[in-house]
Amino acid sequence: TIYFIDGQFTEKDGVKISIDDRGYYFGDGVYEVIKVYNGELYTAEEHMTRLFQSASKIKLAIPHTERQLIEIAEELVKKNEIDTGHVYMQVTRGATQRLHHFPETNVSPVVTAYAILNPRPLTNLKDGVATKTVDDIRWLRCDIKSLNLLGNVMAKQEAHEAECAEAIFVRDGIVMEGSSSNMFGVKGGVVYTHPATNLILNGITRRVVMQLCADLGIQVEEKEFTTEEAFEMDEFIMTSTTAEVTPVISIDGKQIGSGAPGPITMKLQEAFAKQLPLAVIG
Ligand code: PMP
């Protein structure tokens, strides 16, 4: 695998990261995951815009333009001959002596990235997945796609131990999002999802799905709903760059709707697949 680090493309063995990198000490950085279909980056501009927004929210100045980072991502896809997969890119505040406050001298942010093969989750898309609710113990800036993912890691592990594919964060009884996805409920033909506040990450896939609802004439509302209301939904969906439009067929062992992917979920899956680069089949 060819990696990108600090302005250079190199084999993994050639990657040198300082032990003093603030990403390593503090999780002081931001990242993105961009899906690749048929060798083409999908919604790359949206991801790069969000990367710069996340960086700006933590007062990190990325020493590149959005276009330059997209070109690096494209180069990685080419060099690694990625057909279906994703690009991971992260930017940390750089390496200095371990002090919490920002470095005062000219310390450069460190950009690292790679491209990797990753097939579409076809089994999950067809059969749906089980999920588990967990307490949302994260901080109040979940809108930032930060490298600090301990809350998300703990939640995913709890779901994993319960043989569930995803954890659903619940804060004060309200369904927020998944540990690495956004959540949608469908009731009476209306699609509901948590508003894009500081308490969730506004997923790129979430935005695509909301646009697809609008295009298909399906009513979609950014409105809070409780765990109890979630159990009573006709359909439930989780979305992310890698999960796409995945049906959720159970929450905490309780079956949602018929226990199989519902009609609106399948309609959205179909519309989603249709707008992928070069109309990906299967
Ligand atoms: N919420 C969280 C906490 C996430 O980590 C992710 C995945 N990056 C998402 C939502 C979904 O975002 P996207 O559709 O942009 O991948």
Coordinates of N, CA and C in Angstrom, one line a residue, residues 63-266:
P63 N -2.3 23.2 5.8 CA -1.5 23.9 4.8 C -1.6 23.5 3.4
H64 N -2.9 23.2 3.0 CA -3.2 22.8 1.6 C -4.5 23.4 1.3
T65 N -4.9 23.4 0.0 CA -6.3 23.7 -0.4 C -7.1 22.5 -0.5
E66 N -8.4 22.6 -0.6 CA -9.3 21.5 -0.7 C -9.0 20.7 -2.0
R67 N -8.7 21.5 -3.0 CA -8.4 20.9 -4.3 C -7.1 20.0 -4.2
Q68 N -6.1 20.6 -3.6 CA -4.8 19.8 -3.4 C -5.1 18.5 -2.7
L69 N -5.9 18.5 -1.7 CA -6.1 17.3 -0.9 C -6.9 16.3 -1.7
I70 N -7.9 16.8 -2.6 CA -8.6 15.9 -3.4 C -7.6 15.2 -4.4
E71 N -6.7 16.0 -4.9 CA -5.7 15.5 -5.9 C -4.8 14.4 -5.2
I72 N -4.5 14.6 -4.0 CA -3.7 13.6 -3.3 C -4.5 12.3 -3.1
A73 N -5.8 12.5 -2.8 CA -6.7 11.3 -2.6 C -6.8 10.6 -4.0
E74 N -6.9 11.3 -5.1 CA -7.0 10.7 -6.4 C -5.8 10.0 -6.7
E75 N -4.6 10.6 -6.4 CA -3.3 10.0 -6.7 C -3.2 8.6 -5.9
L76 N -3.7 8.6 -4.7 CA -3.6 7.4 -3.8 C -4.5 6.3 -4.4
V77 N -5.7 6.7 -4.9 CA -6.6 5.7 -5.6 C -5.9 5.1 -6.8
K78 N -5.2 5.9 -7.6 CA -4.5 5.5 -8.8 C -3.3 4.6 -8.4
K79 N -2.5 5.1 -7.5 CA -1.2 4.3 -7.2 C -1.6 3.0 -6.6
N80 N -2.7 2.9 -5.8 CA -3.0 1.7 -5.1 C -4.0 0.8 -5.9
E81 N -4.4 1.3 -7.1 CA -5.3 0.6 -8.0 C -6.6 0.2 -7.3
I82 N -7.2 1.2 -6.6 CA -8.4 1.0 -5.9 C -9.6 1.1 -6.8
D83 N -10.4 0.0 -6.9 CA -11.6 0.0 -7.6 C -12.8 0.4 -6.7
T84 N -13.1 -0.5 -5.7 CA -14.1 -0.2 -4.7 C -13.4 -0.2 -3.4
G85 N -13.4 0.9 -2.7 CA -12.7 1.0 -1.4 C -12.9 2.4 -0.8
H86 N -11.9 2.9 0.0 CA -12.0 4.2 0.5 C -10.6 4.8 0.7
V87 N -10.7 6.2 0.8 CA -9.5 6.9 1.2 C -9.7 7.4 2.6
Y88 N -8.7 7.2 3.4 CA -8.6 7.7 4.8 C -7.6 8.9 4.8
M89 N -8.0 10.0 5.3 CA -7.1 11.2 5.4 C -7.3 11.8 6.8
Q90 N -6.1 12.1 7.4 CA -6.2 12.8 8.7 C -5.2 14.0 8.7
V91 N -5.5 15.0 9.5 CA -4.6 16.1 9.7 C -4.4 16.3 11.2
T92 N -3.2 16.2 11.7 CA -3.0 16.5 13.2 C -2.3 17.9 13.3
R93 N -2.3 18.4 14.5 CA -1.7 19.7 14.7 C -0.2 19.7 14.7
G94 N 0.4 18.5 14.5 CA 1.8 18.5 14.4 C 2.5 17.9 15.6
A95 N 3.9 18.0 15.6 CA 4.7 17.3 16.6 C 5.5 18.4 17.4
T96 N 5.3 18.4 18.7 CA 6.1 19.2 19.6 C 6.1 18.5 21.0
Q97 N 6.9 19.1 21.8 CA 6.9 18.6 23.2 C 5.5 18.6 23.8
R98 N 5.2 17.6 24.6 CA 3.8 17.4 25.0 C 3.4 18.5 26.0
L99 N 2.7 19.5 25.5 CA 2.1 20.6 26.3 C 0.7 20.7 25.7
H100 N -0.3 20.9 26.6 CA -1.7 20.9 26.1 C -2.0 22.0 25.1
H101 N -1.5 23.2 25.5 CA -1.8 24.4 24.6 C -1.2 24.2 23.2
F102 N -1.7 25.0 22.3 CA -1.1 24.8 20.9 C 0.3 25.2 20.9
P103 N 1.1 24.6 20.0 CA 2.5 25.0 19.8 C 2.6 26.5 19.4
E104 N 3.6 27.2 20.0 CA 3.7 28.6 19.6 C 4.6 28.9 18.4
T105 N 5.6 28.0 18.2 CA 6.5 28.2 17.1 C 5.9 27.5 15.8
N106 N 6.7 27.6 14.8 CA 6.2 27.2 13.5 C 6.2 25.7 13.3
V107 N 5.2 25.1 14.0 CA 5.0 23.6 13.9 C 4.0 23.4 12.8
S108 N 4.3 22.5 11.8 CA 3.3 22.3 10.7 C 2.4 21.1 11.1
P109 N 1.1 21.3 10.7 CA 0.2 20.2 10.8 C 0.7 19.0 9.9
V110 N 0.4 17.8 10.3 CA 0.8 16.6 9.6 C -0.3 16.0 8.9
V111 N -0.2 15.9 7.6 CA -1.3 15.3 6.8 C -0.9 13.8 6.4
T112 N -1.7 12.9 6.8 CA -1.4 11.5 6.3 C -2.7 10.9 5.7
A113 N -2.5 10.0 4.7 CA -3.6 9.4 4.0 C -3.2 8.1 3.4
Y114 N -4.2 7.3 3.1 CA -4.0 6.1 2.3 C -5.3 5.7 1.6
A115 N -5.2 4.8 0.7 CA -6.4 4.3 0.0 C -6.4 2.8 0.1
I116 N -7.5 2.2 0.4 CA -7.6 0.8 0.7 C -8.8 0.2 0.0
L117 N -8.7 -1.1 -0.4 CA -9.8 -1.8 -1.0 C -10.9 -2.1 0.1
N118 N -12.1 -1.9 -0.2 CA -13.2 -2.2 0.8 C -14.5 -2.4 0.0
P119 N -14.9 -3.6 0.0 CA -16.1 -3.9 -0.8 C -17.4 -3.2 -0.2
R120 N -18.4 -3.1 -1.0 CA -19.7 -2.6 -0.5 C -20.3 -3.6 0.5
P121 N -21.0 -3.2 1.5 CA -21.5 -4.2 2.5 C -22.8 -4.8 2.0
L122 N -22.7 -5.6 1.0 CA -23.9 -6.1 0.3 C -24.8 -7.0 1.2
T123 N -24.2 -7.8 2.0 CA -25.0 -8.7 2.9 C -25.8 -7.8 3.9
N124 N -25.2 -6.8 4.5 CA -25.9 -6.0 5.4 C -27.0 -5.1 4.7
L125 N -26.7 -4.7 3.5 CA -27.6 -3.9 2.7 C -28.9 -4.7 2.4
K126 N -28.7 -6.0 2.2 CA -29.8 -6.9 1.8 C -30.6 -7.4 3.1
D127 N -29.8 -7.8 4.1 CA -30.5 -8.4 5.2 C -30.8 -7.5 6.4
G128 N -30.0 -6.4 6.4 CA -30.2 -5.5 7.6 C -29.3 -5.9 8.7
V129 N -29.3 -5.0 9.8 CA -28.4 -5.3 10.9 C -29.1 -5.1 12.2
A130 N -28.5 -5.7 13.3 CA -29.0 -5.5 14.6 C -28.2 -4.4 15.3
T131 N -28.9 -3.6 16.2 CA -28.2 -2.5 16.8 C -28.5 -2.5 18.3
K132 N -27.7 -1.7 19.1 CA -27.9 -1.7 20.5 C -27.8 -0.2 20.9
T133 N -28.7 0.2 21.8 CA -28.6 1.6 22.3 C -27.5 1.7 23.4
V134 N -26.8 2.8 23.4 CA -25.8 3.0 24.5 C -25.9 4.5 24.9
D135 N -25.5 4.8 26.2 CA -25.5 6.1 26.7 C -24.5 7.0 25.9
D136 N -25.0 8.1 25.5 CA -24.0 9.0 24.8 C -23.2 9.8 25.8
I137 N -22.0 9.3 26.0 CA -21.1 9.9 27.0 C -20.1 10.9 26.4
R138 N -20.3 11.2 25.1 CA -19.3 12.0 24.4 C -19.4 13.5 24.8
W139 N -18.5 14.3 24.3 CA -18.5 15.7 24.6 C -19.6 16.4 23.8
L140 N -19.6 17.8 23.8 CA -20.7 18.5 23.2 C -20.4 19.1 21.8
R141 N -19.3 18.6 21.2 CA -18.9 19.0 19.9 C -18.8 17.9 18.9
C142 N -19.9 17.1 18.9 CA -19.9 15.9 18.0 C -20.0 16.3 16.5
D143 N -20.2 17.6 16.3 CA -20.2 18.0 14.9 C -18.8 18.1 14.3
I144 N -17.8 18.0 15.1 CA -16.4 18.0 14.7 C -16.0 16.6 14.4
K145 N -15.5 16.3 13.2 CA -15.0 15.0 12.9 C -13.5 14.9 13.4
S146 N -13.4 14.7 14.8 CA -12.1 14.8 15.4 C -11.6 13.4 15.6
L147 N -10.2 13.3 15.8 CA -9.6 12.0 16.0 C -9.9 11.5 17.4
N148 N -10.4 12.3 18.3 CA -10.8 11.8 19.6 C -12.1 10.9 19.5
L149 N -11.9 9.6 19.5 CA -13.0 8.8 19.2 C -13.3 7.8 20.3
L150 N -12.8 8.1 21.5 CA -12.9 7.1 22.6 C -14.3 6.8 22.9
G151 N -15.2 7.8 23.0 CA -16.6 7.6 23.3 C -17.2 6.6 22.2
N152 N -16.8 6.9 20.9 CA -17.3 6.1 19.8 C -16.8 4.7 19.9
V153 N -15.5 4.5 20.2 CA -14.9 3.2 20.3 C -15.5 2.4 21.4
M154 N -15.8 3.0 22.6 CA -16.4 2.3 23.7 C -17.8 1.8 23.3
A155 N -18.5 2.7 22.6 CA -19.9 2.3 22.2 C -19.9 1.2 21.2
K156 N -19.0 1.3 20.2 CA -19.0 0.2 19.2 C -18.6 -1.1 19.8
Q157 N -17.7 -1.1 20.8 CA -17.2 -2.3 21.4 C -18.4 -2.9 22.2
E158 N -19.2 -2.1 22.9 CA -20.4 -2.6 23.6 C -21.3 -3.2 22.7
A159 N -21.5 -2.6 21.5 CA -22.4 -3.2 20.5 C -21.8 -4.5 20.0
H160 N -20.6 -4.5 19.7 CA -19.9 -5.7 19.2 C -20.0 -6.9 20.1
E161 N -19.8 -6.6 21.4 CA -19.9 -7.7 22.4 C -21.3 -8.2 22.5
A162 N -22.3 -7.4 22.1 CA -23.7 -7.9 22.1 C -24.1 -8.4 20.7
E163 N -23.0 -8.7 19.9 CA -23.2 -9.1 18.5 C -24.1 -8.2 17.7
C164 N -24.0 -7.0 17.9 CA -24.7 -6.0 17.1 C -23.7 -5.2 16.2
A165 N -24.2 -4.8 15.0 CA -23.3 -4.1 14.0 C -23.1 -2.7 14.4
E166 N -24.0 -2.1 15.1 CA -23.8 -0.7 15.5 C -24.4 -0.3 16.8
A167 N -23.8 0.7 17.4 CA -24.3 1.2 18.7 C -25.1 2.5 18.3
I168 N -26.3 2.7 19.0 CA -27.1 3.9 18.8 C -26.9 4.8 20.0
F169 N -26.3 6.0 19.9 CA -26.1 6.9 21.0 C -27.5 7.5 21.4
V170 N -27.7 7.4 22.7 CA -29.0 8.0 23.3 C -28.5 9.1 24.3
R171 N -29.0 10.3 24.2 CA -28.7 11.4 25.1 C -30.0 11.9 25.7
D172 N -30.2 11.8 27.0 CA -31.5 12.3 27.6 C -32.7 11.6 26.9
G173 N -32.6 10.4 26.6 CA -33.7 9.6 26.0 C -33.9 9.8 24.5
I174 N -33.1 10.7 24.0 CA -33.2 11.0 22.5 C -32.2 10.3 21.7
V175 N -32.7 9.7 20.6 CA -31.8 9.0 19.6 C -30.9 10.0 18.9
M176 N -29.6 10.0 19.0 CA -28.7 11.0 18.4 C -28.2 10.5 17.0
E177 N -27.4 9.5 17.1 CA -26.7 9.0 15.8 C -26.1 7.6 16.2
G178 N -25.4 7.0 15.2 CA -24.7 5.8 15.5 C -23.3 6.1 16.0
S179 N -22.5 5.1 16.4 CA -21.1 5.4 16.8 C -20.3 5.8 15.6
S180 N -20.7 5.3 14.4 CA -20.0 5.8 13.2 C -21.0 5.9 12.1
S181 N -22.2 6.4 12.4 CA -23.2 6.5 11.4 C -24.3 7.4 11.8
N182 N -25.2 7.8 10.9 CA -26.4 8.6 11.3 C -27.6 7.7 11.3
M183 N -28.6 8.0 12.1 CA -29.8 7.1 12.2 C -31.1 7.8 11.7
F184 N -31.9 7.1 11.0 CA -33.2 7.6 10.5 C -34.3 6.6 10.9
G185 N -35.4 7.1 11.3 CA -36.6 6.3 11.6 C -37.7 6.6 10.5
V186 N -38.5 5.6 10.2 CA -39.6 5.9 9.2 C -40.9 5.5 9.9
K187 N -41.8 6.5 10.0 CA -43.1 6.2 10.6 C -44.2 6.9 9.8
G188 N -45.2 6.0 9.4 CA -46.3 6.6 8.6 C -45.9 7.3 7.3
G189 N -44.8 6.7 6.7 CA -44.3 7.3 5.4 C -43.4 8.5 5.6
V190 N -43.2 9.0 6.8 CA -42.4 10.1 7.0 C -41.0 9.7 7.6
V191 N -39.9 10.2 7.1 CA -38.6 9.9 7.5 C -38.1 10.9 8.5
Y192 N -37.7 10.4 9.7 CA -37.2 11.3 10.7 C -35.7 11.1 11.0
T193 N -35.0 12.2 11.3 CA -33.6 12.1 11.7 C -33.3 13.3 12.6
H194 N -32.3 13.0 13.5 CA -31.9 14.1 14.5 C -31.4 15.3 13.7
P195 N -31.8 16.5 14.1 CA -31.3 17.8 13.5 C -29.8 17.8 13.6
A196 N -29.2 18.5 12.6 CA -27.7 18.6 12.5 C -27.2 19.7 13.5
T197 N -27.2 19.3 14.8 CA -26.8 20.3 15.8 C -25.3 20.0 16.2
N198 N -24.8 20.6 17.3 CA -23.5 20.3 17.8 C -23.4 18.9 18.4
L199 N -24.5 18.2 18.5 CA -24.5 16.9 19.2 C -24.4 15.7 18.3
I200 N -24.4 15.9 17.0 CA -24.2 14.8 16.0 C -23.2 15.3 14.9
L201 N -22.7 14.3 14.2 CA -21.9 14.6 13.0 C -22.9 14.6 11.8
N202 N -22.9 15.8 11.1 CA -23.8 15.9 9.9 C -23.2 15.1 8.8
G203 N -23.6 13.8 8.7 CA -23.0 12.9 7.7 C -23.2 13.3 6.3
I204 N -22.2 13.0 5.4 CA -22.4 13.3 4.0 C -23.5 12.4 3.4
T205 N -23.5 11.1 3.9 CA -24.5 10.2 3.4 C -25.9 10.6 3.9
R206 N -25.9 11.1 5.2 CA -27.2 11.7 5.7 C -27.8 12.7 4.8
R207 N -26.9 13.7 4.3 CA -27.3 14.7 3.5 C -27.8 14.2 2.1
V208 N -27.1 13.2 1.6 CA -27.5 12.6 0.3 C -28.8 11.9 0.5
V209 N -29.0 11.2 1.6 CA -30.3 10.5 1.8 C -31.5 11.5 1.9
M210 N -31.2 12.6 2.6 CA -32.3 13.6 2.8 C -32.6 14.2 1.4
Q211 N -31.6 14.4 0.6 CA -31.8 15.0 -0.8 C -32.6 13.9 -1.6
L212 N -32.3 12.6 -1.5 CA -33.0 11.6 -2.2 C -34.4 11.5 -1.8
C213 N -34.7 11.7 -0.5 CA -36.1 11.7 0.0 C -36.8 12.9 -0.7
A214 N -36.2 14.0 -0.8 CA -36.9 15.2 -1.4 C -37.1 14.9 -2.9
D215 N -36.1 14.3 -3.6 CA -36.3 14.0 -5.0 C -37.4 12.9 -5.2
L216 N -37.5 12.0 -4.3 CA -38.5 10.9 -4.4 C -39.9 11.3 -3.9
G217 N -40.0 12.5 -3.4 CA -41.3 13.0 -2.8 C -41.6 12.3 -1.5
I218 N -40.6 11.9 -0.8 CA -40.8 11.3 0.6 C -40.5 12.4 1.6
Q219 N -41.5 12.6 2.5 CA -41.4 13.7 3.5 C -40.3 13.3 4.5
V220 N -39.3 14.2 4.7 CA -38.2 14.0 5.6 C -38.2 15.2 6.6
E221 N -38.1 14.8 7.9 CA -38.1 15.8 8.9 C -36.9 15.7 9.8
E222 N -36.1 16.8 10.1 CA -35.1 16.8 11.1 C -35.7 17.1 12.4
K223 N -36.0 16.0 13.1 CA -36.8 16.1 14.3 C -36.4 15.1 15.3
E224 N -36.2 15.5 16.6 CA -35.8 14.5 17.6 C -36.9 13.5 17.8
F225 N -36.4 12.2 18.1 CA -37.3 11.2 18.6 C -36.7 10.4 19.7
T226 N -37.5 9.8 20.5 CA -37.0 9.0 21.7 C -36.7 7.6 21.3
T227 N -36.0 6.9 22.2 CA -35.8 5.4 22.1 C -37.1 4.7 22.0
E228 N -38.0 5.1 22.9 CA -39.3 4.4 22.8 C -40.0 4.6 21.5
E229 N -39.9 5.8 20.9 CA -40.5 6.0 19.6 C -39.7 5.2 18.5
A230 N -38.4 5.1 18.7 CA -37.6 4.3 17.7 C -38.1 2.9 17.7
F231 N -38.4 2.3 18.8 CA -38.9 0.9 18.8 C -40.2 0.7 18.0
E232 N -40.9 1.8 18.0 CA -42.3 1.8 17.3 C -42.2 2.2 15.8
M233 N -41.0 2.5 15.3 CA -40.9 2.9 13.9 C -41.3 1.8 13.0
D234 N -41.8 2.1 11.8 CA -42.1 1.1 10.8 C -40.8 0.6 10.2
E235 N -39.8 1.5 10.0 CA -38.5 1.1 9.4 C -37.4 1.9 10.1
F236 N -36.2 1.4 10.1 CA -35.1 2.1 10.7 C -33.9 2.0 9.8
I237 N -33.1 3.0 9.7 CA -32.0 3.0 8.7 C -30.7 3.6 9.4
M238 N -29.6 3.1 9.1 CA -28.4 3.8 9.4 C -27.6 4.1 8.2
T239 N -26.9 5.3 8.2 CA -26.2 5.7 7.0 C -24.8 6.1 7.3
S240 N -23.9 5.8 6.4 CA -22.5 6.3 6.5 C -21.8 6.1 5.2
T241 N -20.7 6.7 5.1 CA -19.9 6.6 3.8 C -19.7 5.1 3.5
T242 N -19.3 4.3 4.5 CA -19.1 2.8 4.2 C -20.4 2.0 4.3
A243 N -21.3 2.3 5.2 CA -22.5 1.5 5.4 C -23.6 1.9 4.4
E244 N -23.4 3.0 3.7 CA -24.4 3.5 2.7 C -25.8 3.6 3.4
V245 N -26.8 2.9 2.8 CA -28.2 3.0 3.4 C -28.5 1.6 3.9
T246 N -28.1 1.3 5.2 CA -28.2 0.0 5.8 C -29.5 -0.1 6.6
P247 N -30.3 -1.1 6.3 CA -31.5 -1.3 7.1 C -31.2 -1.7 8.5
V248 N -31.8 -1.2 9.5 CA -31.7 -1.6 10.9 C -32.9 -2.5 11.2
I249 N -32.8 -3.7 11.5 CA -33.9 -4.6 11.7 C -34.2 -4.9 13.2
S250 N -33.3 -4.5 14.1 CA -33.6 -4.6 15.5 C -32.8 -3.6 16.3
I251 N -33.4 -3.2 17.4 CA -32.7 -2.3 18.4 C -32.9 -3.0 19.8
D252 N -31.9 -3.2 20.5 CA -31.9 -3.9 21.8 C -32.7 -5.2 21.8
G253 N -32.6 -5.9 20.7 CA -33.3 -7.2 20.6 C -34.7 -7.1 20.2
K254 N -35.2 -5.8 20.1 CA -36.6 -5.7 19.7 C -36.7 -5.5 18.2
Q255 N -37.5 -6.3 17.5 CA -37.7 -6.2 16.1 C -38.3 -4.9 15.6
I256 N -37.8 -4.3 14.6 CA -38.4 -3.1 14.0 C -39.2 -3.4 12.8
G257 N -40.5 -3.0 12.9 CA -41.4 -3.2 11.8 C -41.6 -4.7 11.6
S258 N -41.4 -5.2 10.3 CA -41.6 -6.6 10.0 C -40.3 -7.4 10.3
G259 N -39.2 -6.7 10.7 CA -38.0 -7.4 10.9 C -37.2 -7.6 9.6
A260 N -37.7 -7.0 8.5 CA -37.0 -7.1 7.3 C -36.9 -5.7 6.7
P261 N -35.9 -5.4 5.8 CA -35.8 -4.1 5.2 C -37.2 -3.7 4.6
G262 N -37.6 -2.5 5.0 CA -38.9 -2.0 4.6 C -38.9 -1.3 3.2
P263 N -40.1 -1.0 2.7 CA -40.2 -0.4 1.3 C -39.5 0.9 1.1
I264 N -39.6 1.8 2.1 CA -38.9 3.1 1.9 C -37.4 3.0 2.0
T265 N -37.0 2.1 2.9 CA -35.5 1.8 2.9 C -35.0 1.3 1.6
M266 N -35.8 0.3 1.0 CA -35.3 -0.3 -0.3 C -35.4 0.8 -1.4

